[in-house]
Short mmCIF file of N, CA and C in Angstrom, two decimals:
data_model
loop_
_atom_site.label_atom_id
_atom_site.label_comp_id
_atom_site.label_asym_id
_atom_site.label_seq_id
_atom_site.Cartn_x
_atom_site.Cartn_y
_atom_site.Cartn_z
N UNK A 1 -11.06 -7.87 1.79
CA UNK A 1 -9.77 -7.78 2.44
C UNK A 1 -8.65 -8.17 1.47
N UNK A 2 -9.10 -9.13 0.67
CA UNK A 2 -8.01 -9.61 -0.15
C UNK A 2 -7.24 -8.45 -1.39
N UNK A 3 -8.45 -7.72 -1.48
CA UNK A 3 -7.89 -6.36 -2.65
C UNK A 3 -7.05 -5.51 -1.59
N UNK A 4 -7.29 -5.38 -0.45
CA UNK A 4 -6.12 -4.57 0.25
C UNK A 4 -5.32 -4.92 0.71
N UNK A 5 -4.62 -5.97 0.76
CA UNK A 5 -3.61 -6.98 1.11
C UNK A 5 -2.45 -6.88 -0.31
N UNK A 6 -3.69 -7.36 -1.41
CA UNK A 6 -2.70 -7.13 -2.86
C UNK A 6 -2.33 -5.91 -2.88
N UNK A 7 -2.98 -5.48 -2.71
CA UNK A 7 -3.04 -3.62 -2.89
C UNK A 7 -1.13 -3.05 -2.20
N UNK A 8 -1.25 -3.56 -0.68
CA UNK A 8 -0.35 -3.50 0.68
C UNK A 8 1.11 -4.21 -0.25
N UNK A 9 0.85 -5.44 -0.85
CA UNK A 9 1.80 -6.12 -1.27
C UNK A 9 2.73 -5.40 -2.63
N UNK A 10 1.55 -4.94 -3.29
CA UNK A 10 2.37 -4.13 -4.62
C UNK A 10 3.26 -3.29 -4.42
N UNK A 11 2.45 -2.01 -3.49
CA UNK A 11 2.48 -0.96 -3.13
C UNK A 11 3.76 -0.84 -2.29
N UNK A 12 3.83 -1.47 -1.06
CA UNK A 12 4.91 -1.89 -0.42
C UNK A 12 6.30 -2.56 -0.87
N UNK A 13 5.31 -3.74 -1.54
CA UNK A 13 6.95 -4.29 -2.30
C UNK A 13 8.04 -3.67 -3.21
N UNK A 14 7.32 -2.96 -4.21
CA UNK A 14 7.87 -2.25 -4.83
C UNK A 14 8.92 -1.00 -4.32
N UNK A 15 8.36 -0.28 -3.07
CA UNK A 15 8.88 0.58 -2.17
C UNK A 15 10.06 0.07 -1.47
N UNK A 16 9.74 -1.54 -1.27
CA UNK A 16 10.80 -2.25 -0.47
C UNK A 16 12.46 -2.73 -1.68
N UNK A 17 12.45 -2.57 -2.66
CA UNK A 17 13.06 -3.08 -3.29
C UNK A 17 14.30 -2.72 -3.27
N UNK A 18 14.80 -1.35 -2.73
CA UNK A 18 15.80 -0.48 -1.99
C UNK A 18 16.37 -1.16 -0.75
N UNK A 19 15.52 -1.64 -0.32
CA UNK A 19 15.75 -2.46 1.37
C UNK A 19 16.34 -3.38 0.81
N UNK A 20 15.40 -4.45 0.12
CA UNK A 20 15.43 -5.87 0.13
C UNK A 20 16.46 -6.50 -0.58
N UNK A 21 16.67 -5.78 -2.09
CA UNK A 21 17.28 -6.33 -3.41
C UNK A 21 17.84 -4.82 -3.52
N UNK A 22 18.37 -4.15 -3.04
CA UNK A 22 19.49 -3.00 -3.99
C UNK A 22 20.30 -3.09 -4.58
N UNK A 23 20.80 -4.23 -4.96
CA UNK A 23 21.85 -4.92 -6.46
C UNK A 23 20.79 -4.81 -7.37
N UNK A 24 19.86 -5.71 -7.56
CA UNK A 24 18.74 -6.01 -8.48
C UNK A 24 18.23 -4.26 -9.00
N UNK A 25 18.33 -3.39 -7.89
CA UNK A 25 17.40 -2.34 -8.41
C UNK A 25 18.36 -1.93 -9.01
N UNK A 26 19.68 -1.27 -8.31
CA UNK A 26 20.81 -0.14 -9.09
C UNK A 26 21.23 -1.13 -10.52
N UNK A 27 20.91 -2.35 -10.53
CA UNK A 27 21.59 -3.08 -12.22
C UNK A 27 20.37 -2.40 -13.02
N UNK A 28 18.99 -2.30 -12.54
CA UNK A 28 17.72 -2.05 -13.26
C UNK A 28 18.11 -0.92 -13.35
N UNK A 29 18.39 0.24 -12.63
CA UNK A 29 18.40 1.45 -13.01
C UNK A 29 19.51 1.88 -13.96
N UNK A 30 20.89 1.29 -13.72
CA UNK A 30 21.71 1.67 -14.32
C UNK A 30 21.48 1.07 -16.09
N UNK A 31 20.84 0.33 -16.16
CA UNK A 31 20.74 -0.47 -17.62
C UNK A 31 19.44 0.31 -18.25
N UNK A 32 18.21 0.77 -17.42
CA UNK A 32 17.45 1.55 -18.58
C UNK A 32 16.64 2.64 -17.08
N UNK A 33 17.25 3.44 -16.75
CA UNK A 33 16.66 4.34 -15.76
C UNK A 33 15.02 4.48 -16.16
N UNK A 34 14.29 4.58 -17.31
CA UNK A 34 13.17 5.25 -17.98
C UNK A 34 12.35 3.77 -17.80
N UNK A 35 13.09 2.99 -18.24
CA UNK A 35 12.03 1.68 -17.87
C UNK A 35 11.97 1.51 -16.46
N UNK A 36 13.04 1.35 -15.73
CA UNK A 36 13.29 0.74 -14.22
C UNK A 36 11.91 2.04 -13.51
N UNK A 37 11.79 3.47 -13.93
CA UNK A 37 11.22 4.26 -13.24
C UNK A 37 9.65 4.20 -13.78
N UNK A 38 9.65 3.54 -14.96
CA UNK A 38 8.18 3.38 -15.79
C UNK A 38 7.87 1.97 -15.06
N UNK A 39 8.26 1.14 -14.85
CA UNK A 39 7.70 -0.17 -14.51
C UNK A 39 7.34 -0.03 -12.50
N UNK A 40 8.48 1.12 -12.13
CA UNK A 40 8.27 1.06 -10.56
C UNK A 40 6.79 2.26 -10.62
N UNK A 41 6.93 3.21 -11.38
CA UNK A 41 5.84 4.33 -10.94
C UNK A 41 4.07 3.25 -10.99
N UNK A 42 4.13 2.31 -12.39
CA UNK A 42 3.03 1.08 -12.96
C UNK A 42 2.84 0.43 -11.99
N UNK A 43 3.65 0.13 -11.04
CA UNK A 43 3.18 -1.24 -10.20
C UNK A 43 2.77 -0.14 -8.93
N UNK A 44 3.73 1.00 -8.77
CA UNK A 44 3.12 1.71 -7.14
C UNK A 44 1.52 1.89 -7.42
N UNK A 45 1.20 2.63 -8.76
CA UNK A 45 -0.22 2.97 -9.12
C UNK A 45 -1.45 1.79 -9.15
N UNK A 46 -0.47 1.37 -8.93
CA UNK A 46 -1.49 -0.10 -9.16
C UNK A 46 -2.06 -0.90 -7.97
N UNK A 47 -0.92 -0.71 -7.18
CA UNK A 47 -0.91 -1.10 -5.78
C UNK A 47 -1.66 -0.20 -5.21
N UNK A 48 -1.97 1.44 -5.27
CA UNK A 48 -1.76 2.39 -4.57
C UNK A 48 -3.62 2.13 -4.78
N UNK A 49 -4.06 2.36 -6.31
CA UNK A 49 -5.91 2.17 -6.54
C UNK A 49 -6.01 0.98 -5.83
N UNK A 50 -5.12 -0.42 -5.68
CA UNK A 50 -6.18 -1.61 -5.15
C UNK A 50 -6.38 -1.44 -3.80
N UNK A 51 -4.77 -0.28 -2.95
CA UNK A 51 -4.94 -0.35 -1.56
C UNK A 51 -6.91 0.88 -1.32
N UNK A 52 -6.47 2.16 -1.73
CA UNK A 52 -7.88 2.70 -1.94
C UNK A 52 -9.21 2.00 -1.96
N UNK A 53 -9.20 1.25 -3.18
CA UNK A 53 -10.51 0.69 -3.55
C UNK A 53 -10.58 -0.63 -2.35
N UNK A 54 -9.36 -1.31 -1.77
CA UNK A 54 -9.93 -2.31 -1.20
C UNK A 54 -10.31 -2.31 0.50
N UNK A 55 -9.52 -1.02 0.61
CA UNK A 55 -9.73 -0.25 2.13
C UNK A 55 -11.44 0.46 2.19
N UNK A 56 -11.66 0.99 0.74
CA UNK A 56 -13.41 0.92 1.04
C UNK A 56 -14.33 0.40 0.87
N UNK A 57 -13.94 -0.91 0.37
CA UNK A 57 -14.70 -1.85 0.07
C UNK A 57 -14.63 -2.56 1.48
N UNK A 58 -13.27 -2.80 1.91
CA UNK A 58 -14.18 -3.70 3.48
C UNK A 58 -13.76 -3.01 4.32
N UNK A 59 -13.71 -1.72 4.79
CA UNK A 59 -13.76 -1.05 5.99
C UNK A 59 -15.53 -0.60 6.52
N UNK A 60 -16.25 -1.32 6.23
CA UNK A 60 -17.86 -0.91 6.30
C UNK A 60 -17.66 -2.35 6.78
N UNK A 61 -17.33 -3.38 6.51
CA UNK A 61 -17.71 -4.61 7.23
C UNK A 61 -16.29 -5.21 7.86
N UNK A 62 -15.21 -4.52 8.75
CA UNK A 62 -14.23 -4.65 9.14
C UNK A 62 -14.27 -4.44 10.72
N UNK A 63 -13.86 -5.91 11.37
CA UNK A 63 -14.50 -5.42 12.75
C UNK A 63 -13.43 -4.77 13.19
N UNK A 64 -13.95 -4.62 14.43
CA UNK A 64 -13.59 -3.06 15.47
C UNK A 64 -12.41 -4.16 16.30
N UNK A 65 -11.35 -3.70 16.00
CA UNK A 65 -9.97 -4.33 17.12
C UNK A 65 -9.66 -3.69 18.27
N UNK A 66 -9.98 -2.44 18.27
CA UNK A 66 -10.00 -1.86 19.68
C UNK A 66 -10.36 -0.47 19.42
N UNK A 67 -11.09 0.61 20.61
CA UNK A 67 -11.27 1.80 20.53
C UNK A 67 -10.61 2.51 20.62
N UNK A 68 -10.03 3.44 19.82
CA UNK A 68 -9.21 4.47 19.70
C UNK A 68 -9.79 5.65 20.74
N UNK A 69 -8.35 6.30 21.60
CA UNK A 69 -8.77 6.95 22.49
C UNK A 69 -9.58 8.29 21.73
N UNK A 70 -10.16 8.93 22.77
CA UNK A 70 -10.86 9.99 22.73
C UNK A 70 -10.12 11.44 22.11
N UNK A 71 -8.80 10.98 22.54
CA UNK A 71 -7.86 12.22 21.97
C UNK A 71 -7.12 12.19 20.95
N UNK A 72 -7.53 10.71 19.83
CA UNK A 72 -7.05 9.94 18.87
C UNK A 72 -7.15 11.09 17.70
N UNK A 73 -8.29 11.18 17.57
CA UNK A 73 -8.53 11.94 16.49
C UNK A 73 -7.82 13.57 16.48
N UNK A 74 -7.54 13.87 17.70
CA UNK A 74 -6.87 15.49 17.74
C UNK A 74 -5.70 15.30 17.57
N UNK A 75 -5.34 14.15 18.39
CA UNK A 75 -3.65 13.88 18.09
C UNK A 75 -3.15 13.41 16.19
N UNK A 76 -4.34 12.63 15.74
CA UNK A 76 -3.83 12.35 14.17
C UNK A 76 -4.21 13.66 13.24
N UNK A 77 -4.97 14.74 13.37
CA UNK A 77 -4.98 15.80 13.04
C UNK A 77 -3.79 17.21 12.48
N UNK A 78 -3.01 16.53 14.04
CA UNK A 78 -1.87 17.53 14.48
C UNK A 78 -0.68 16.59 13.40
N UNK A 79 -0.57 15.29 14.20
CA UNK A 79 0.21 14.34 12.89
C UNK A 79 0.15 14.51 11.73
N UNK A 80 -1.01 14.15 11.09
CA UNK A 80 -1.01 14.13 9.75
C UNK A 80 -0.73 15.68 9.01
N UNK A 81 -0.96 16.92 9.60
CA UNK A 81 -0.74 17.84 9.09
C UNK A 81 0.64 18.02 9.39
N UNK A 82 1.70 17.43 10.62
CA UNK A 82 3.33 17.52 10.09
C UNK A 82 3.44 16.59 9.46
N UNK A 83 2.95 15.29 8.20
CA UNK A 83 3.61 14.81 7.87
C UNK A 83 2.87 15.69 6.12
N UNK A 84 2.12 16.32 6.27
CA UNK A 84 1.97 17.46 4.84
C UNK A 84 2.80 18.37 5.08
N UNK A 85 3.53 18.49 5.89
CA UNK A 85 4.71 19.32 5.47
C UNK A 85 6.05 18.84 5.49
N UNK A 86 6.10 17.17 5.98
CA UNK A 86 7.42 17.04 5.51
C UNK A 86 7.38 16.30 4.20
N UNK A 87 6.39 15.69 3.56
CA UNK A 87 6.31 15.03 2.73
C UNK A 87 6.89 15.78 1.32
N UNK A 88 6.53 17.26 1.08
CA UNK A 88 6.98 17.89 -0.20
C UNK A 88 8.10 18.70 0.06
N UNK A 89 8.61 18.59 1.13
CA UNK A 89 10.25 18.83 1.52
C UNK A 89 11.04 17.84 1.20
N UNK A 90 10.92 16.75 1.00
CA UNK A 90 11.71 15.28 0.71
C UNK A 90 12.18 15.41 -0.97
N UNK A 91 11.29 16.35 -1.48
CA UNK A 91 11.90 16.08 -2.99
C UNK A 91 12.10 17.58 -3.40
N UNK A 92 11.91 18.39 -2.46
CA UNK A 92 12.64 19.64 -3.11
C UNK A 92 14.09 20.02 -2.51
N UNK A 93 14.85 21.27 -2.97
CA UNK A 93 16.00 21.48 -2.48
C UNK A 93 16.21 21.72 -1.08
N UNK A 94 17.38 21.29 -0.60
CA UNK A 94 17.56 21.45 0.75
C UNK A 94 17.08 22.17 1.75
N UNK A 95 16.39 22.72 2.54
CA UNK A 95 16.27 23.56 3.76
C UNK A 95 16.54 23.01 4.91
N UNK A 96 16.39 23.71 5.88
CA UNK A 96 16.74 23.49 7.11
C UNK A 96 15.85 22.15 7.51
N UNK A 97 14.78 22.09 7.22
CA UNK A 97 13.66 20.90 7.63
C UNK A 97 14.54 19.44 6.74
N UNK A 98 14.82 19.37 5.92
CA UNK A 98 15.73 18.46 5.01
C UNK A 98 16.94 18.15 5.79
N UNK A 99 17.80 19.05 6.04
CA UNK A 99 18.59 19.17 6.59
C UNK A 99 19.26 18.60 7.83
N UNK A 100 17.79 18.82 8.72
CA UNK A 100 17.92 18.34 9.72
C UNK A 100 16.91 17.21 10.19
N UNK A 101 15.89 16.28 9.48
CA UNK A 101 15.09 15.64 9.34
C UNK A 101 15.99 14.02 8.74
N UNK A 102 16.54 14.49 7.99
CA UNK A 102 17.47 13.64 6.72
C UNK A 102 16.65 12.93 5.54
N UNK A 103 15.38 12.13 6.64
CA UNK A 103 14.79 11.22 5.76
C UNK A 103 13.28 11.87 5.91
N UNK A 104 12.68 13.08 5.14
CA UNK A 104 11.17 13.43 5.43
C UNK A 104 9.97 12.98 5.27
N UNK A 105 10.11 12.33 4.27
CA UNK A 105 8.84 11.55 3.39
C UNK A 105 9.10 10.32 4.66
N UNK A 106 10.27 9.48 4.94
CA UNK A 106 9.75 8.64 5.91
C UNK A 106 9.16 8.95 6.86
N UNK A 107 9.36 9.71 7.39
CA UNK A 107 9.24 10.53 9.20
C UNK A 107 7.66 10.74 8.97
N UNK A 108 7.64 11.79 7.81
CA UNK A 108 5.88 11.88 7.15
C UNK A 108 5.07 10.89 7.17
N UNK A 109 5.82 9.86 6.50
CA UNK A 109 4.73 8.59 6.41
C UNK A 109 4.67 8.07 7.82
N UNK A 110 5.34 8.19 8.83
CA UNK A 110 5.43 7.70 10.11
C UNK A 110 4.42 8.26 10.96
N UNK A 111 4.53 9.66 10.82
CA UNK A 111 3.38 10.60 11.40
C UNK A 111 1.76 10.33 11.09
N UNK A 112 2.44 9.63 9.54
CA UNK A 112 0.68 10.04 9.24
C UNK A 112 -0.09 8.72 9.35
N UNK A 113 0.78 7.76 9.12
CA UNK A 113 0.32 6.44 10.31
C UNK A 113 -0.27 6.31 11.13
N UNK A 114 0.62 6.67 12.12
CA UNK A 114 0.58 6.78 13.75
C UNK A 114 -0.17 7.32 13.98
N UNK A 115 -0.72 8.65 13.30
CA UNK A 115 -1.95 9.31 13.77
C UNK A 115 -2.97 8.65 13.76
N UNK A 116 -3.25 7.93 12.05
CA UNK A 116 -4.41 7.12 11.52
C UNK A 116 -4.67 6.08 12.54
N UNK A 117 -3.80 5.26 13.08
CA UNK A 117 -3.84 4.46 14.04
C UNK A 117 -4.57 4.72 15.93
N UNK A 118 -4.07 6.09 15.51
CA UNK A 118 -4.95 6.67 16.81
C UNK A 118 -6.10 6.38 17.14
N UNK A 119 -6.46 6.73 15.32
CA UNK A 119 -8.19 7.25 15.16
C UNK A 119 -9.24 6.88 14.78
N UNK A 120 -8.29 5.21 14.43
CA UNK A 120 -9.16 4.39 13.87
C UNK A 120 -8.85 2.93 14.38
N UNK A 121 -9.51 2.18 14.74
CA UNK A 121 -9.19 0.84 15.40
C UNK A 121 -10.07 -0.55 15.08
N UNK A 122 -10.47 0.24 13.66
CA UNK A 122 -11.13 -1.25 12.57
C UNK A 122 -9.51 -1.87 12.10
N UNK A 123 -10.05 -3.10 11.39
CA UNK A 123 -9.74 -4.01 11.16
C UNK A 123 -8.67 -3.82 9.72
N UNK A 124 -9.78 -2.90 9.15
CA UNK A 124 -8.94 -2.62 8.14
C UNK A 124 -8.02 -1.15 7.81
N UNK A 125 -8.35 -0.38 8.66
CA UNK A 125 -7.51 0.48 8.60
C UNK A 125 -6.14 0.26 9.52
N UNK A 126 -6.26 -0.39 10.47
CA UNK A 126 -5.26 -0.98 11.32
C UNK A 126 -3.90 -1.94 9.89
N UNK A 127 -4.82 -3.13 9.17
CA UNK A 127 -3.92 -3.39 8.30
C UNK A 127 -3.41 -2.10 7.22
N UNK A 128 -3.85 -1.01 7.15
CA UNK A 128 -3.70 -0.17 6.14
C UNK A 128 -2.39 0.76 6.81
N UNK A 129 -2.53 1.33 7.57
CA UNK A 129 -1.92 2.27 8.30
C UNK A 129 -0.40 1.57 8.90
N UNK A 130 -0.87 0.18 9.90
CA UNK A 130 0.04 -0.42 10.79
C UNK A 130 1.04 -1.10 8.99
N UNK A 131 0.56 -1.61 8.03
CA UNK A 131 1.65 -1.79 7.44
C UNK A 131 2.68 -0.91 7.22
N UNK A 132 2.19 0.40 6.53
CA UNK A 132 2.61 1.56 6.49
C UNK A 132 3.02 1.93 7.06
N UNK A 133 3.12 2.06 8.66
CA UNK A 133 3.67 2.13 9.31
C UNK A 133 5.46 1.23 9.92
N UNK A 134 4.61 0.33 9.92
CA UNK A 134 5.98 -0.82 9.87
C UNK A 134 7.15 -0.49 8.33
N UNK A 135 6.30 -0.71 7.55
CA UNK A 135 7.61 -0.71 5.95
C UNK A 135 8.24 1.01 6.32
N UNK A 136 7.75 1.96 7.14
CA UNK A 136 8.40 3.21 6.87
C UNK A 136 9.57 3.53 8.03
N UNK A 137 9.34 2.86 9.87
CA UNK A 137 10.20 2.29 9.68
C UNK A 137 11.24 1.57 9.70
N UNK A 138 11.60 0.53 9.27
CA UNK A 138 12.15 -0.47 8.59
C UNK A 138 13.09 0.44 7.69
N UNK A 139 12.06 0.66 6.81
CA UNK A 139 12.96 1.65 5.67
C UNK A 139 13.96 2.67 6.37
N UNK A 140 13.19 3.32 7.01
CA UNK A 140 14.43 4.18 7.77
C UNK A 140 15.53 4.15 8.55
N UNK A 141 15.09 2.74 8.98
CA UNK A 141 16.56 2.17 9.98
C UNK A 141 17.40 1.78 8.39
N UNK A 142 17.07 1.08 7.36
CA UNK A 142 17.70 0.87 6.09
C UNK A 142 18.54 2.11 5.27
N UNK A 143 17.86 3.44 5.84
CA UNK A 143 18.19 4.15 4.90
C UNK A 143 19.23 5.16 6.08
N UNK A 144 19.29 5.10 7.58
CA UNK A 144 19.99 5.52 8.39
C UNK A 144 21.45 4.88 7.80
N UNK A 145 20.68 3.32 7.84
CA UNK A 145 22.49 2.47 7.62
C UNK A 145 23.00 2.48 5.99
N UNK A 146 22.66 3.25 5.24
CA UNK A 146 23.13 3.32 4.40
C UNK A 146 24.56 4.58 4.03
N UNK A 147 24.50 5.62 5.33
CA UNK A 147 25.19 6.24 5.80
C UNK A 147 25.82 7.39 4.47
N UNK A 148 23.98 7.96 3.94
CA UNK A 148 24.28 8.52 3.37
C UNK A 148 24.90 10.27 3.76
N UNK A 149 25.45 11.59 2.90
CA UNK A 149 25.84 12.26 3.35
C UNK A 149 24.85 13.32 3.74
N UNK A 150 24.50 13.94 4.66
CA UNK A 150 23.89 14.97 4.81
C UNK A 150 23.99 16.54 3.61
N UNK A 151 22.27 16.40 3.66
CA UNK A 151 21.99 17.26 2.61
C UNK A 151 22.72 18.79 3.32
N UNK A 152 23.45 19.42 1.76
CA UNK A 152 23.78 21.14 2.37
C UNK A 152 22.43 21.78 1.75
N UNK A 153 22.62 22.87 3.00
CA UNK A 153 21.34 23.40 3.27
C UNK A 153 21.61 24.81 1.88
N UNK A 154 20.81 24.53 0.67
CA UNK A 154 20.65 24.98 -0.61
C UNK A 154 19.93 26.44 -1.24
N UNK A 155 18.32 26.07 -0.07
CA UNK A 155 17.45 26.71 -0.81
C UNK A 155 16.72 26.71 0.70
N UNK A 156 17.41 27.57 1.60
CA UNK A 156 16.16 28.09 3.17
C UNK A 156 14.79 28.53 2.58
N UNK A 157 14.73 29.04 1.72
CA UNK A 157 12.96 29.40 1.23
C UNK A 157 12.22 28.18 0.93
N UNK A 158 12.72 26.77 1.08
CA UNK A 158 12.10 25.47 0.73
C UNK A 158 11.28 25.18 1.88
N UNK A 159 11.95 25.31 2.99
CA UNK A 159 11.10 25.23 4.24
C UNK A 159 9.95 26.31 4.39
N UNK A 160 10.05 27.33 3.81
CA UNK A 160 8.59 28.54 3.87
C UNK A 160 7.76 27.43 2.97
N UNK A 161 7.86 27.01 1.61
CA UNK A 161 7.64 26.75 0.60
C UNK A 161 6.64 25.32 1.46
N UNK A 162 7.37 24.76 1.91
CA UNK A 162 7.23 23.22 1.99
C UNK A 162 6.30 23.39 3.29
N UNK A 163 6.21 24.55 4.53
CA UNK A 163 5.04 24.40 5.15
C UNK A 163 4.24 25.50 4.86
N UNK A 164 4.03 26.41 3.98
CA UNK A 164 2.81 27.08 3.40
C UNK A 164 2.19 25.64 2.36
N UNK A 165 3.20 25.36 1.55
CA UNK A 165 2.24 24.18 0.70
C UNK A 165 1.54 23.44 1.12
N UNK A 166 2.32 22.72 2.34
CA UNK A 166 2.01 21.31 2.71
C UNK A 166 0.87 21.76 3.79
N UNK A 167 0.55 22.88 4.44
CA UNK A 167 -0.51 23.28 4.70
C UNK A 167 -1.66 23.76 3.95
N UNK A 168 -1.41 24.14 3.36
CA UNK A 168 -2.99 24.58 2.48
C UNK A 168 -3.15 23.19 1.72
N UNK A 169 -1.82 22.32 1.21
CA UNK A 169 -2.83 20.66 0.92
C UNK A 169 -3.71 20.66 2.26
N UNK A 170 -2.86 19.91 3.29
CA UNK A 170 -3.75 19.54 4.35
C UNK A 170 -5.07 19.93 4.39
N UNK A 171 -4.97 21.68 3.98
CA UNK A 171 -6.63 22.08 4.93
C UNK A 171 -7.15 21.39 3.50
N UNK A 172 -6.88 21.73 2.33
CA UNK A 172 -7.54 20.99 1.38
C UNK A 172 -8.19 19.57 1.37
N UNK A 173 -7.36 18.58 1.97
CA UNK A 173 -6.90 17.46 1.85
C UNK A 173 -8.54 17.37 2.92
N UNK A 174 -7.88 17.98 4.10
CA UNK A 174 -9.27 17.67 5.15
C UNK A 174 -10.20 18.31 4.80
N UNK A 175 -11.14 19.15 4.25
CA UNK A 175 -11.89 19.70 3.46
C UNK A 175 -13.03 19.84 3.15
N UNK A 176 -12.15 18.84 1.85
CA UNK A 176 -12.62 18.10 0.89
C UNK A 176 -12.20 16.90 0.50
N UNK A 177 -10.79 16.90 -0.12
CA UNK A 177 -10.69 16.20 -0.79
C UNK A 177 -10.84 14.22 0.18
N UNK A 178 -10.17 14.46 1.32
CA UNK A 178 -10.63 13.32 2.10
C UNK A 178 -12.14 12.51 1.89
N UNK A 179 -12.85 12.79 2.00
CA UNK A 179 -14.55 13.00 1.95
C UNK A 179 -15.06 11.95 0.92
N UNK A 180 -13.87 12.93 -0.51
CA UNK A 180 -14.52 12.38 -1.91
C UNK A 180 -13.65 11.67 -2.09
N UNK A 181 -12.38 10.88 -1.45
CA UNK A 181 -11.45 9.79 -2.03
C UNK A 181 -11.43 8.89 -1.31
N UNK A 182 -12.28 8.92 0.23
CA UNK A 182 -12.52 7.81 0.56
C UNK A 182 -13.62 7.40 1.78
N UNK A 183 -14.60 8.37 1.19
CA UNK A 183 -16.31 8.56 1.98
C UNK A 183 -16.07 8.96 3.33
N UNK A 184 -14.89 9.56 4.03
CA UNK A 184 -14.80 9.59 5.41
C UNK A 184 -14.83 10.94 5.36
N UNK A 185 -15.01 11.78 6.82
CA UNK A 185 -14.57 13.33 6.60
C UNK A 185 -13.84 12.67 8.18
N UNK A 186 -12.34 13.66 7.83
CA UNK A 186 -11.76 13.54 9.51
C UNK A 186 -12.18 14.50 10.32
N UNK A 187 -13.09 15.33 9.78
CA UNK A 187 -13.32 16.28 11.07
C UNK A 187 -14.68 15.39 11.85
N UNK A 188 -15.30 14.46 11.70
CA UNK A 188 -15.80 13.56 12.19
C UNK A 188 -17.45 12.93 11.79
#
């Protein structure tokens, strides 16, 4: 438990540093952008393998906090595949999904939480997900009040782009690649 806690703490903190300290970050960025973005990408990666490695190391001996309903798993299915399509809309040019979403990658990470939470009601995916859940959002009430301007809508083929992609990850994602990155298959 303790590698996914550090894992939660890196991973998170670093993410939080926008929330928490945004003097501290914009002086870091404005004084060496290449370091401030080399030292934040080092610590997410770092955080990101201990959360992985320490979520499968004790989710085999992580007790059961409650049973996830029966319709858990269909409902995080449907979730997690809208948050593969808002997730690679957040960093490309505007579309309508951008547009009118504001914040995607949060909303994404919110979805894909909430689903996980459905579908799983160990011990340690509950800390995995429910943090994730909480820091995303937090972040978003942070990033509502920051009262930034709404994106103009740039590039409408981003939204074709962003749910053909973010779908064929998904089916990928559920597959395969799920399986081999962290011994589970979600189709059950």
């Amino acid at each position: 438990m303790t590698i996914l806690v550090l894992g939660l703490v890196l991973f998170l903190g670093i993410h939080s540093v926008r929330i928490l300290a945004a003097p501290l970050r914009d002086a870091q960025v404005a004084a060496n952008p290449k370091r401030w973005r080399g030292l934040y990408s080092l610590v997410a990666a770092a955080g990101l393998g201990l959360i992985i490695w320490g979520w499968i190391v004790y989710r085999p001996a992580a007790p059961q906090l409650y049973d996830p309903p029966a319709w858990g798993r269909h409902a995080a299915m449907l979730l997690v595949w809208l948050a593969f399509i808002l997730l690679p809309t957040a960093n490309a040019p505007a579309g309508r999904i951008k547009a009118t979403v504001r914040h995607p990658m949060l909303l994404g990470v919110i979805l894909w939480s909430a689903g996980h939470l459905m579908a799983n009601g160990d011990q340690a995916s509950v800390m995995l997900f429910g943090a994730f859940l909480a820091w995303a959002v937090v972040d978003l009430f942070s990033a509502i009040g920051r009262k930034e301007p709404a994106p103009v809508v740039v590039k409408p083929r981003s939204d074709l782009i962003g749910v053909l992609g973010g779908t064929v990850l998904y089916l990928v994602f559920v597959f395969v690649l799920h399986r081999l990155l962290f011994g589970v298959s979600p189709m059950g």
